Amino acid sequence: QSALTQPPSASGSPGQSVAISCTGTSSDVGGYNYVSWYQQHPGKAPKVMIYDVNKRPSGVPDRFSGSKSGNTASLTVSGLQAEDEADYYCTSYAGTNNVLFGGGTKLTVL
Amino acid sequence: EAQLVESGGGLVKPGGSLRLSCGASGFSFNNAWMSWVRQAPGKGPEWVGRIKAKTHGGTSDYAAPVKGRITISRDDSKNTLYLQLNRLKIEDTALYYCTTEGYFVGHHALDLWGQGTMVTVSS
């Protein structure tokens, strides 16, 4: 199975909103509500920001939100802050006991 | 505080083997599904495989690129997860993370990560 498709880059100014897409197929993103989003700062391990499409773990700011339509999931970061600059990855359960990652999106805060 | 600590990485020649370990603390390891994720230098993460909790059968699942060359096991008495890597290839060079899977939050979310252990395959 192929990786999920994400745009390689996204950007926005402080205070703005930015959305990052994650496109799969009906066998992964479209077939299950098990999409997660991860934030990774340089030299650090990824951290889960969104799980089950649109749920936030305790401690994650409500500026981060998730959604899904068909085979495409999205992460929206509202009220951009400098510390949001990082790489973001999506994952989806893909049946047959598999987990797929997206290729990653580098978010730049201008 | 829940924590995962990987060890066992290093430099190995193509065709060689290596066993990675991951020590867990601060949560009920025996009830957790555990996954291994690797990240090649400058690349995105890649899920490698998992082992379910014994209450869910304790079976392992592997990603297609590594199936047949790796074995994931666990010793719940030692709160330790293992990854046996065999017939290593240059493209197996990566930082290997162990993670919990869907233990703290959600379904199949990789919700607790270690700091990773580096595996370099080179002649």
PDB file of N, CA and C in Angstrom, chain B residues 7-8 19 22 27 38 47 50 62 64 69 75 78 87-88 98 100-101:
ATOM      1  N   SER B   7      16.897   0.952  23.018  1.00  0.00           N
ATOM      2  CA  SER B   7      18.337   0.706  23.044  1.00  0.00           C
ATOM      3  C   SER B   7      18.666  -0.400  22.043  1.00  0.00           C
ATOM      4  N   GLY B   8      19.973  -0.558  21.781  1.00  0.00           N
ATOM      5  CA  GLY B   8      20.403  -1.657  20.927  1.00  0.00           C
ATOM      6  C   GLY B   8      20.810  -1.277  19.524  1.00  0.00           C
ATOM      7  N   ARG B  19      19.177  -6.783  17.400  1.00  0.00           N
ATOM      8  CA  ARG B  19      17.961  -6.813  18.211  1.00  0.00           C
ATOM      9  C   ARG B  19      17.852  -5.515  19.004  1.00  0.00           C
ATOM     10  N   CYS B  22      13.075  -2.054  23.976  1.00  0.00           N
ATOM     11  CA  CYS B  22      12.342  -0.858  24.395  1.00  0.00           C
ATOM     12  C   CYS B  22      11.786  -1.118  25.788  1.00  0.00           C
ATOM     13  N   PHE B  27       3.125   2.894  33.026  1.00  0.00           N
ATOM     14  CA  PHE B  27       1.794   2.485  32.550  1.00  0.00           C
ATOM     15  C   PHE B  27       1.752   0.954  32.538  1.00  0.00           C
ATOM     16  N   ARG B  38       9.898   3.512  12.152  1.00  0.00           N
ATOM     17  CA  ARG B  38      11.258   3.952  11.829  1.00  0.00           C
ATOM     18  C   ARG B  38      11.203   5.203  10.965  1.00  0.00           C
ATOM     19  N   TRP B  47       5.593   3.082   9.569  1.00  0.00           N
ATOM     20  CA  TRP B  47       5.191   2.049  10.520  1.00  0.00           C
ATOM     21  C   TRP B  47       5.805   0.719  10.100  1.00  0.00           C
ATOM     22  N   ARG B  50       3.618  -4.201  14.734  1.00  0.00           N
ATOM     23  CA  ARG B  50       3.084  -4.120  16.091  1.00  0.00           C
ATOM     24  C   ARG B  50       2.967  -5.499  16.706  1.00  0.00           C
ATOM     25  N   TYR B  62       3.032  -7.072  10.558  1.00  0.00           N
ATOM     26  CA  TYR B  62       4.209  -6.429   9.993  1.00  0.00           C
ATOM     27  C   TYR B  62       3.879  -5.716   8.694  1.00  0.00           C
ATOM     28  N   ALA B  64       4.533  -4.552   4.879  1.00  0.00           N
ATOM     29  CA  ALA B  64       5.012  -5.345   3.739  1.00  0.00           C
ATOM     30  C   ALA B  64       6.513  -5.224   3.475  1.00  0.00           C
ATOM     31  N   ARG B  69      11.537 -10.465   7.483  1.00  0.00           N
ATOM     32  CA  ARG B  69      12.892 -10.120   7.955  1.00  0.00           C
ATOM     33  C   ARG B  69      12.906  -9.624   9.390  1.00  0.00           C
ATOM     34  N   ASP B  75       8.203  -9.114  26.430  1.00  0.00           N
ATOM     35  CA  ASP B  75       8.324  -9.836  27.698  1.00  0.00           C
ATOM     36  C   ASP B  75       7.621  -8.973  28.735  1.00  0.00           C
ATOM     37  N   LYS B  78       9.141  -8.243  32.095  1.00  0.00           N
ATOM     38  CA  LYS B  78      10.237  -7.268  32.137  1.00  0.00           C
ATOM     39  C   LYS B  78       9.819  -5.911  31.576  1.00  0.00           C
ATOM     40  N   ARG B  87      18.811  -9.999   8.032  1.00  0.00           N
ATOM     41  CA  ARG B  87      19.116  -9.768   6.598  1.00  0.00           C
ATOM     42  C   ARG B  87      18.990  -8.273   6.290  1.00  0.00           C
ATOM     43  N   LEU B  88      19.694  -7.492   7.110  1.00  0.00           N
ATOM     44  CA  LEU B  88      19.549  -6.047   7.009  1.00  0.00           C
ATOM     45  C   LEU B  88      20.045  -5.508   5.683  1.00  0.00           C
ATOM     46  N   CYS B  98       9.973   3.013  19.408  1.00  0.00           N
ATOM     47  CA  CYS B  98       8.859   2.190  19.853  1.00  0.00           C
ATOM     48  C   CYS B  98       7.763   3.133  20.336  1.00  0.00           C
ATOM     49  N   THR B 100       3.447   3.253  21.950  1.00  0.00           N
ATOM     50  CA  THR B 100       2.191   2.589  22.295  1.00  0.00           C
ATOM     51  C   THR B 100       1.225   2.864  21.155  1.00  0.00           C
ATOM     52  N   GLU B 101       0.235   1.994  20.989  1.00  0.00           N
ATOM     53  CA  GLU B 101      -0.739   2.159  19.923  1.00  0.00           C
ATOM     54  C   GLU B 101      -2.148   2.102  20.517  1.00  0.00           C
TER      55      GLU B 101
END
